[in-house]
Structure formats: structure tokens, C-alpha cells
Amino acid sequence: MAMVLLVEDDEIVRQALIHELTDLGHAVHSVARALDALREATGGYDMIVLDLGLPDLDGGEALKMMRAVTDTPVIIATARDDEREIVRLLRSGADDYMVKPFSGDQLDARIQAVLRRTRANPPPDVLEVGGLRIDLDARRADLDGAPLRLTRLEFDLLAFLAARAGRVVRRREVLAEVWRQANGDDQTLDVHMSWLRRKLGETAARPRYLHTVRGVGVMLTAP
């Protein structure tokens, strides 16, 4: 089963795909507009199925914006059948491309194929950012050679951000992936960020590794 975000403005097509994918065992959430899709994109989905002909923003532009905030696999689903367009979208970050009309079984097969490919390349066992060394298997983190005494959630938060070092991660994405809460409490994140900063020997006013980007999210970088 996959958690699928379906972005499709045609009500008949959307309801048909929801019905078929649900029958095939997937959990499906759907939206009809690109801006709604961008808000949902960091919600912990396994797959995004993105139509191009959306009413508020072209799906190709939405794809570029999604790639700035999430690495969730994206399958483009559209009536456009142009080789140059297909190549452009694949180079812009799409993982696959389907031309309408297609069945739920066909889409399910593509979802399974993309997930096999993306899950076949596991993340590294050890993450290193500046003086930070995070051993994911041993669940051990060191700073400049000295071990850090972290709680389970502090370790998960640090590892999640380190795996995305240099990238601004939206608060909602952190809450969805670390706390498994798509609509979690921002104060929970703030408290854990504060505890983690203290153990890294920094403060919000004088950050070294953990940086808050006001109104957007957080980022971990080497000092």
C-alpha cells in the first residue's frame, strides 16, 4: 500500500482514480488545485500523481516548486503527448509520465515500479555534516568526536535534518516525517529544536548548525 496524493482537477477522472486506487489497497488524498498540492506535498506521502492542466498553475511549474520542498516521487498524468515535454518534465524532477486515458491498474503498476526504483537506493548508514557524525544504524551522534546524549526524538530530528543538509525543510514536513503528525503542533518542534541546539552548543540567536528560516522552516548546515 502507498499513501498517494492525487492532484487532478477533473472531478470524474479524480473520483474514478480514487475508487480504483483505493480498491487496489492504496490510501488516496486528492486535491484539484496546484496551490493545494504544494501545501500537501510535504505531508508524508509515498507518491504524488500530478496532472498538468490545473486551473490555477501549470503542473510543470508546480513540479519545480514541489522539488524545492520534497523528494517524494512524482508521476505526471496528463493528456499532453509531446516527446519534448516529456523529456523536459523528467529533467525537472518527475519520476515517470503517463498519458491519459489510463486505467487504475496501469497507474498502480507505475506506482509500484517507481517505488521499487526509489526504495532500491537506501540512504547512507552514516551522515556527516561539518563536525557532526550520525550513525543511523547504531543511533549514535557525535559532535567534534564527542558523543551527544540525545533522546529518541532529538536523534530522529537531527538525523532527518542532516539527511537534508543545506536544504530548507518546511515545518510541516518535519512534523509529518519525525512526529508522524501531518497537522502537528509547531510548539512541539520549537521545544525540541531548543533542546537540540543546547546540546549542539548553540542558541537560536547564535546558530551554528540549526538555522530557522522565518515563515518557511528549518535548515541544518555545516558552520
PDB file of C-alpha atoms in Angstrom:
ATOM      1  CA  MET A   1       0.000   0.000   0.000  1.00  0.00           C
ATOM      2  CA  ALA A   2       1.144   3.536  -0.734  1.00  0.00           C
ATOM      3  CA  MET A   3      -0.047   6.888   0.563  1.00  0.00           C
ATOM      4  CA  VAL A   4      -0.878   8.755  -2.653  1.00  0.00           C
ATOM      5  CA  LEU A   5      -1.539  12.460  -3.199  1.00  0.00           C
ATOM      6  CA  LEU A   6      -3.660  12.741  -6.354  1.00  0.00           C
ATOM      7  CA  VAL A   7      -3.669  16.182  -7.992  1.00  0.00           C
ATOM      8  CA  GLU A   8      -6.429  16.223 -10.609  1.00  0.00           C
ATOM      9  CA  ASP A   9      -8.996  18.938 -11.417  1.00  0.00           C
ATOM     10  CA  ASP A  10     -11.372  16.786 -13.495  1.00  0.00           C
ATOM     11  CA  GLU A  11     -13.960  15.549 -10.988  1.00  0.00           C
ATOM     12  CA  ILE A  12     -14.935  12.463 -12.994  1.00  0.00           C
ATOM     13  CA  VAL A  13     -11.331  11.368 -13.543  1.00  0.00           C
ATOM     14  CA  ARG A  14     -10.409  12.138  -9.930  1.00  0.00           C
ATOM     15  CA  GLN A  15     -13.244  10.105  -8.432  1.00  0.00           C
ATOM     16  CA  ALA A  16     -12.604   7.179 -10.791  1.00  0.00           C
ATOM     17  CA  LEU A  17      -8.900   7.046  -9.873  1.00  0.00           C
ATOM     18  CA  ILE A  18      -9.629   7.392  -6.161  1.00  0.00           C
ATOM     19  CA  HIS A  19     -12.055   4.470  -6.377  1.00  0.00           C
ATOM     20  CA  GLU A  20      -9.685   2.247  -8.366  1.00  0.00           C
ATOM     21  CA  LEU A  21      -6.556   3.003  -6.332  1.00  0.00           C
ATOM     22  CA  THR A  22      -8.446   2.522  -3.068  1.00  0.00           C
ATOM     23  CA  ASP A  23      -9.711  -0.856  -4.286  1.00  0.00           C
ATOM     24  CA  LEU A  24      -6.091  -1.768  -5.064  1.00  0.00           C
ATOM     25  CA  GLY A  25      -5.114  -1.063  -1.450  1.00  0.00           C
ATOM     26  CA  HIS A  26      -3.726   2.479  -1.614  1.00  0.00           C
ATOM     27  CA  ALA A  27      -4.644   5.354   0.694  1.00  0.00           C
ATOM     28  CA  VAL A  28      -5.549   8.327  -1.503  1.00  0.00           C
ATOM     29  CA  HIS A  29      -5.939  12.017  -0.719  1.00  0.00           C
ATOM     30  CA  SER A  30      -6.935  14.269  -3.598  1.00  0.00           C
ATOM     31  CA  VAL A  31      -6.830  17.981  -4.412  1.00  0.00           C
ATOM     32  CA  ALA A  32      -7.884  19.861  -7.530  1.00  0.00           C
ATOM     33  CA  ARG A  33      -5.542  22.856  -7.468  1.00  0.00           C
ATOM     34  CA  ALA A  34      -1.765  23.271  -7.684  1.00  0.00           C
ATOM     35  CA  LEU A  35      -1.527  25.538  -4.633  1.00  0.00           C
ATOM     36  CA  ASP A  36      -3.397  22.977  -2.531  1.00  0.00           C
ATOM     37  CA  ALA A  37      -0.992  20.323  -3.836  1.00  0.00           C
ATOM     38  CA  LEU A  38       2.014  22.408  -2.782  1.00  0.00           C
ATOM     39  CA  ARG A  39       0.606  22.750   0.717  1.00  0.00           C
ATOM     40  CA  GLU A  40       0.032  18.983   0.891  1.00  0.00           C
ATOM     41  CA  ALA A  41       3.284  17.890  -0.781  1.00  0.00           C
ATOM     42  CA  THR A  42       5.241  17.692   2.483  1.00  0.00           C
ATOM     43  CA  GLY A  43       2.576  15.636   4.244  1.00  0.00           C
ATOM     44  CA  GLY A  44       4.477  12.343   4.286  1.00  0.00           C
ATOM     45  CA  TYR A  45       3.077  10.815   1.080  1.00  0.00           C
ATOM     46  CA  ASP A  46       4.791   7.935  -0.714  1.00  0.00           C
ATOM     47  CA  MET A  47       3.751   9.140  -4.175  1.00  0.00           C
ATOM     48  CA  ILE A  48       2.331  12.236  -5.874  1.00  0.00           C
ATOM     49  CA  VAL A  49       0.292  11.832  -9.075  1.00  0.00           C
ATOM     50  CA  LEU A  50       0.254  15.251 -10.748  1.00  0.00           C
ATOM     51  CA  ASP A  51      -1.962  16.431 -13.597  1.00  0.00           C
ATOM     52  CA  LEU A  52      -0.530  19.227 -15.762  1.00  0.00           C
ATOM     53  CA  GLY A  53      -3.711  21.053 -16.786  1.00  0.00           C
ATOM     54  CA  LEU A  54      -4.591  22.589 -13.430  1.00  0.00           C
ATOM     55  CA  PRO A  55      -6.797  25.705 -13.144  1.00  0.00           C
ATOM     56  CA  ASP A  56      -4.502  27.899 -11.027  1.00  0.00           C
ATOM     57  CA  LEU A  57      -0.958  26.939 -12.099  1.00  0.00           C
ATOM     58  CA  ASP A  58       0.565  24.766 -14.789  1.00  0.00           C
ATOM     59  CA  GLY A  59       1.571  21.387 -13.395  1.00  0.00           C
ATOM     60  CA  GLY A  60       5.090  21.773 -14.787  1.00  0.00           C
ATOM     61  CA  GLU A  61       5.624  24.871 -12.659  1.00  0.00           C
ATOM     62  CA  ALA A  62       4.049  23.106  -9.685  1.00  0.00           C
ATOM     63  CA  LEU A  63       6.544  20.250 -10.159  1.00  0.00           C
ATOM     64  CA  LYS A  64       9.501  22.656  -9.954  1.00  0.00           C
ATOM     65  CA  MET A  65       8.102  24.175  -6.757  1.00  0.00           C
ATOM     66  CA  MET A  66       7.497  20.732  -5.246  1.00  0.00           C
ATOM     67  CA  ARG A  67      11.074  19.701  -5.920  1.00  0.00           C
ATOM     68  CA  ALA A  68      12.250  22.629  -3.788  1.00  0.00           C
ATOM     69  CA  VAL A  69      10.484  21.263  -0.708  1.00  0.00           C
ATOM     70  CA  THR A  70      10.155  17.480  -1.079  1.00  0.00           C
ATOM     71  CA  ASP A  71      11.819  14.472  -2.713  1.00  0.00           C
ATOM     72  CA  THR A  72       8.575  12.440  -2.800  1.00  0.00           C
ATOM     73  CA  PRO A  73       8.343  10.592  -6.152  1.00  0.00           C
ATOM     74  CA  VAL A  74       6.086  12.299  -8.726  1.00  0.00           C
ATOM     75  CA  ILE A  75       4.236  10.664 -11.619  1.00  0.00           C
ATOM     76  CA  ILE A  76       2.951  13.134 -14.207  1.00  0.00           C
ATOM     77  CA  ALA A  77      -0.522  12.260 -15.525  1.00  0.00           C
ATOM     78  CA  THR A  78      -1.732  14.308 -18.470  1.00  0.00           C
ATOM     79  CA  ALA A  79      -3.385  14.313 -21.879  1.00  0.00           C
ATOM     80  CA  ARG A  80      -0.320  16.025 -23.415  1.00  0.00           C
ATOM     81  CA  ASP A  81       1.653  13.655 -25.633  1.00  0.00           C
ATOM     82  CA  ASP A  82       4.757  15.535 -26.709  1.00  0.00           C
ATOM     83  CA  GLU A  83       8.221  13.983 -26.530  1.00  0.00           C
ATOM     84  CA  ARG A  84       9.991  17.284 -25.801  1.00  0.00           C
ATOM     85  CA  GLU A  85       7.547  17.998 -22.990  1.00  0.00           C
ATOM     86  CA  ILE A  86       8.089  14.533 -21.522  1.00  0.00           C
ATOM     87  CA  VAL A  87      11.871  14.968 -21.565  1.00  0.00           C
ATOM     88  CA  ARG A  88      11.606  18.441 -20.012  1.00  0.00           C
ATOM     89  CA  LEU A  89       9.438  17.218 -17.155  1.00  0.00           C
ATOM     90  CA  LEU A  90      11.630  14.197 -16.443  1.00  0.00           C
ATOM     91  CA  ARG A  91      14.648  16.502 -16.298  1.00  0.00           C
ATOM     92  CA  SER A  92      12.714  18.828 -13.990  1.00  0.00           C
ATOM     93  CA  GLY A  93      12.282  16.077 -11.422  1.00  0.00           C
ATOM     94  CA  ALA A  94       9.373  13.875 -12.496  1.00  0.00           C
ATOM     95  CA  ASP A  95       9.928  10.161 -11.848  1.00  0.00           C
ATOM     96  CA  ASP A  96       7.533   8.906 -14.522  1.00  0.00           C
ATOM     97  CA  TYR A  97       4.992  10.147 -17.063  1.00  0.00           C
ATOM     98  CA  MET A  98       1.600   8.735 -18.103  1.00  0.00           C
ATOM     99  CA  VAL A  99      -0.578   9.897 -20.996  1.00  0.00           C
ATOM    100  CA  LYS A 100      -4.342   9.841 -20.491  1.00  0.00           C
ATOM    101  CA  PRO A 101      -6.501   7.882 -20.723  1.00  0.00           C
ATOM    102  CA  PHE A 102      -5.170   5.109 -18.489  1.00  0.00           C
ATOM    103  CA  SER A 103      -6.673   2.670 -16.018  1.00  0.00           C
ATOM    104  CA  GLY A 104      -6.192   2.421 -12.284  1.00  0.00           C
ATOM    105  CA  ASP A 105      -4.337  -0.864 -12.850  1.00  0.00           C
ATOM    106  CA  GLN A 106      -1.858   0.881 -15.161  1.00  0.00           C
ATOM    107  CA  LEU A 107      -1.296   3.667 -12.645  1.00  0.00           C
ATOM    108  CA  ASP A 108      -0.870   1.129  -9.848  1.00  0.00           C
ATOM    109  CA  ALA A 109       1.806  -0.686 -11.892  1.00  0.00           C
ATOM    110  CA  ARG A 110       3.681   2.595 -12.440  1.00  0.00           C
ATOM    111  CA  ILE A 111       3.428   3.482  -8.736  1.00  0.00           C
ATOM    112  CA  GLN A 112       4.861   0.088  -7.767  1.00  0.00           C
ATOM    113  CA  ALA A 113       7.674   0.401 -10.343  1.00  0.00           C
ATOM    114  CA  VAL A 114       8.666   3.897  -9.190  1.00  0.00           C
ATOM    115  CA  LEU A 115       8.619   2.844  -5.540  1.00  0.00           C
ATOM    116  CA  ARG A 116      10.831  -0.155  -6.305  1.00  0.00           C
ATOM    117  CA  ARG A 117      13.348   2.127  -8.014  1.00  0.00           C
ATOM    118  CA  THR A 118      13.368   4.835  -5.380  1.00  0.00           C
ATOM    119  CA  ARG A 119      13.486   2.392  -2.464  1.00  0.00           C
ATOM    120  CA  ALA A 120      16.288   0.386  -4.106  1.00  0.00           C
ATOM    121  CA  ASN A 121      18.760   3.149  -3.226  1.00  0.00           C
ATOM    122  CA  PRO A 122      18.753   3.325   0.583  1.00  0.00           C
ATOM    123  CA  PRO A 123      20.235   6.347   2.344  1.00  0.00           C
ATOM    124  CA  PRO A 124      23.785   6.071   3.735  1.00  0.00           C
ATOM    125  CA  ASP A 125      24.262   4.487   7.151  1.00  0.00           C
ATOM    126  CA  VAL A 126      26.406   7.392   8.384  1.00  0.00           C
ATOM    127  CA  LEU A 127      25.724  11.090   7.840  1.00  0.00           C
ATOM    128  CA  GLU A 128      28.459  13.694   8.243  1.00  0.00           C
ATOM    129  CA  VAL A 129      27.862  17.451   8.305  1.00  0.00           C
ATOM    130  CA  GLY A 130      30.797  19.547   9.476  1.00  0.00           C
ATOM    131  CA  GLY A 131      31.826  18.168  12.875  1.00  0.00           C
ATOM    132  CA  LEU A 132      28.605  16.156  13.192  1.00  0.00           C
ATOM    133  CA  ARG A 133      28.738  12.412  12.602  1.00  0.00           C
ATOM    134  CA  ILE A 134      25.440  10.497  12.792  1.00  0.00           C
ATOM    135  CA  ASP A 135      25.454   6.701  12.707  1.00  0.00           C
ATOM    136  CA  LEU A 136      21.890   5.757  11.772  1.00  0.00           C
ATOM    137  CA  ASP A 137      22.216   2.027  12.483  1.00  0.00           C
ATOM    138  CA  ALA A 138      23.831   2.483  15.892  1.00  0.00           C
ATOM    139  CA  ARG A 139      21.642   5.551  16.598  1.00  0.00           C
ATOM    140  CA  ARG A 140      24.725   7.412  17.770  1.00  0.00           C
ATOM    141  CA  ALA A 141      25.619  11.039  17.131  1.00  0.00           C
ATOM    142  CA  ASP A 142      28.995  12.682  17.772  1.00  0.00           C
ATOM    143  CA  LEU A 143      29.971  16.339  17.643  1.00  0.00           C
ATOM    144  CA  ASP A 144      33.673  17.016  17.060  1.00  0.00           C
ATOM    145  CA  GLY A 145      34.427  13.485  18.259  1.00  0.00           C
ATOM    146  CA  ALA A 146      32.412  13.732  21.490  1.00  0.00           C
ATOM    147  CA  PRO A 147      29.189  11.709  21.858  1.00  0.00           C
ATOM    148  CA  LEU A 148      25.880  13.580  22.088  1.00  0.00           C
ATOM    149  CA  ARG A 149      23.357  12.392  24.659  1.00  0.00           C
ATOM    150  CA  LEU A 150      20.110  12.628  22.691  1.00  0.00           C
ATOM    151  CA  THR A 151      16.577  11.454  23.320  1.00  0.00           C
ATOM    152  CA  ARG A 152      14.895   9.301  20.676  1.00  0.00           C
ATOM    153  CA  LEU A 153      13.066  12.259  19.149  1.00  0.00           C
ATOM    154  CA  GLU A 154      16.112  14.518  19.299  1.00  0.00           C
ATOM    155  CA  PHE A 155      18.128  11.898  17.408  1.00  0.00           C
ATOM    156  CA  ASP A 156      15.337  11.422  14.839  1.00  0.00           C
ATOM    157  CA  LEU A 157      15.062  15.181  14.337  1.00  0.00           C
ATOM    158  CA  LEU A 158      18.822  15.623  13.947  1.00  0.00           C
ATOM    159  CA  ALA A 159      19.107  12.687  11.529  1.00  0.00           C
ATOM    160  CA  PHE A 160      16.151  13.892   9.460  1.00  0.00           C
ATOM    161  CA  LEU A 161      17.641  17.373   9.051  1.00  0.00           C
ATOM    162  CA  ALA A 162      21.171  16.055   8.455  1.00  0.00           C
ATOM    163  CA  ALA A 163      19.898  13.861   5.617  1.00  0.00           C
ATOM    164  CA  ARG A 164      18.654  17.091   4.002  1.00  0.00           C
ATOM    165  CA  ALA A 165      21.641  19.247   4.934  1.00  0.00           C
ATOM    166  CA  GLY A 166      21.740  22.580   3.143  1.00  0.00           C
ATOM    167  CA  ARG A 167      18.051  22.466   2.273  1.00  0.00           C
ATOM    168  CA  VAL A 168      15.274  24.444   3.968  1.00  0.00           C
ATOM    169  CA  VAL A 169      12.741  21.904   5.266  1.00  0.00           C
ATOM    170  CA  ARG A 170       9.211  23.089   5.903  1.00  0.00           C
ATOM    171  CA  ARG A 171       7.995  22.754   9.473  1.00  0.00           C
ATOM    172  CA  ARG A 172       5.035  20.702   8.315  1.00  0.00           C
ATOM    173  CA  GLU A 173       7.348  18.202   6.617  1.00  0.00           C
ATOM    174  CA  VAL A 174       9.393  17.811   9.807  1.00  0.00           C
ATOM    175  CA  LEU A 175       6.267  17.207  11.895  1.00  0.00           C
ATOM    176  CA  ALA A 176       4.895  14.734   9.346  1.00  0.00           C
ATOM    177  CA  GLU A 177       8.111  12.716   8.997  1.00  0.00           C
ATOM    178  CA  VAL A 178       9.571  12.843  12.522  1.00  0.00           C
ATOM    179  CA  TRP A 179       6.396  13.001  14.628  1.00  0.00           C
ATOM    180  CA  ARG A 180       4.119  11.371  12.028  1.00  0.00           C
ATOM    181  CA  GLN A 181       1.656  14.225  12.509  1.00  0.00           C
ATOM    182  CA  ALA A 182       0.532  15.955   9.302  1.00  0.00           C
ATOM    183  CA  ASN A 183      -1.062  18.717  11.384  1.00  0.00           C
ATOM    184  CA  GLY A 184       1.218  18.685  14.410  1.00  0.00           C
ATOM    185  CA  ASP A 185       1.840  21.408  16.959  1.00  0.00           C
ATOM    186  CA  ASP A 186       4.566  23.871  15.933  1.00  0.00           C
ATOM    187  CA  GLN A 187       5.405  24.425  19.607  1.00  0.00           C
ATOM    188  CA  THR A 188       6.471  20.786  19.883  1.00  0.00           C
ATOM    189  CA  LEU A 189       9.035  21.351  17.145  1.00  0.00           C
ATOM    190  CA  ASP A 190      10.227  24.619  18.708  1.00  0.00           C
ATOM    191  CA  VAL A 191      10.814  22.945  22.073  1.00  0.00           C
ATOM    192  CA  HIS A 192      12.797  20.066  20.583  1.00  0.00           C
ATOM    193  CA  MET A 193      14.793  22.443  18.397  1.00  0.00           C
ATOM    194  CA  SER A 194      15.690  24.410  21.522  1.00  0.00           C
ATOM    195  CA  TRP A 195      16.824  21.275  23.398  1.00  0.00           C
ATOM    196  CA  LEU A 196      18.809  20.093  20.384  1.00  0.00           C
ATOM    197  CA  ARG A 197      20.510  23.475  19.970  1.00  0.00           C
ATOM    198  CA  ARG A 198      21.580  23.401  23.618  1.00  0.00           C
ATOM    199  CA  LYS A 199      23.240  20.018  23.130  1.00  0.00           C
ATOM    200  CA  LEU A 200      24.969  21.280  19.981  1.00  0.00           C
ATOM    201  CA  GLY A 201      26.345  24.212  21.954  1.00  0.00           C
ATOM    202  CA  GLU A 202      24.401  26.924  20.174  1.00  0.00           C
ATOM    203  CA  THR A 203      21.361  29.168  20.560  1.00  0.00           C
ATOM    204  CA  ALA A 204      18.674  30.490  18.223  1.00  0.00           C
ATOM    205  CA  ALA A 205      20.345  33.904  18.364  1.00  0.00           C
ATOM    206  CA  ARG A 206      23.780  32.403  17.599  1.00  0.00           C
ATOM    207  CA  PRO A 207      23.146  29.325  15.427  1.00  0.00           C
ATOM    208  CA  ARG A 208      25.952  27.116  14.148  1.00  0.00           C
ATOM    209  CA  TYR A 209      24.203  24.077  12.667  1.00  0.00           C
ATOM    210  CA  LEU A 210      20.474  24.677  13.131  1.00  0.00           C
ATOM    211  CA  HIS A 211      19.012  27.672  11.330  1.00  0.00           C
ATOM    212  CA  THR A 212      15.401  28.864  11.368  1.00  0.00           C
ATOM    213  CA  VAL A 213      14.143  30.439   8.151  1.00  0.00           C
ATOM    214  CA  ARG A 214      11.274  32.617   9.321  1.00  0.00           C
ATOM    215  CA  GLY A 215       7.950  31.746   7.756  1.00  0.00           C
ATOM    216  CA  VAL A 216       9.406  28.780   5.854  1.00  0.00           C
ATOM    217  CA  GLY A 217      11.104  26.156   8.003  1.00  0.00           C
ATOM    218  CA  VAL A 218      14.438  24.967   9.354  1.00  0.00           C
ATOM    219  CA  MET A 219      17.795  24.027   7.864  1.00  0.00           C
ATOM    220  CA  LEU A 220      20.888  22.194   9.080  1.00  0.00           C
ATOM    221  CA  THR A 221      24.215  23.269   7.587  1.00  0.00           C
ATOM    222  CA  ALA A 222      27.881  22.968   8.495  1.00  0.00           C
ATOM    223  CA  PRO A 223      29.210  26.052  10.347  1.00  0.00           C
TER     224      PRO A 223
END
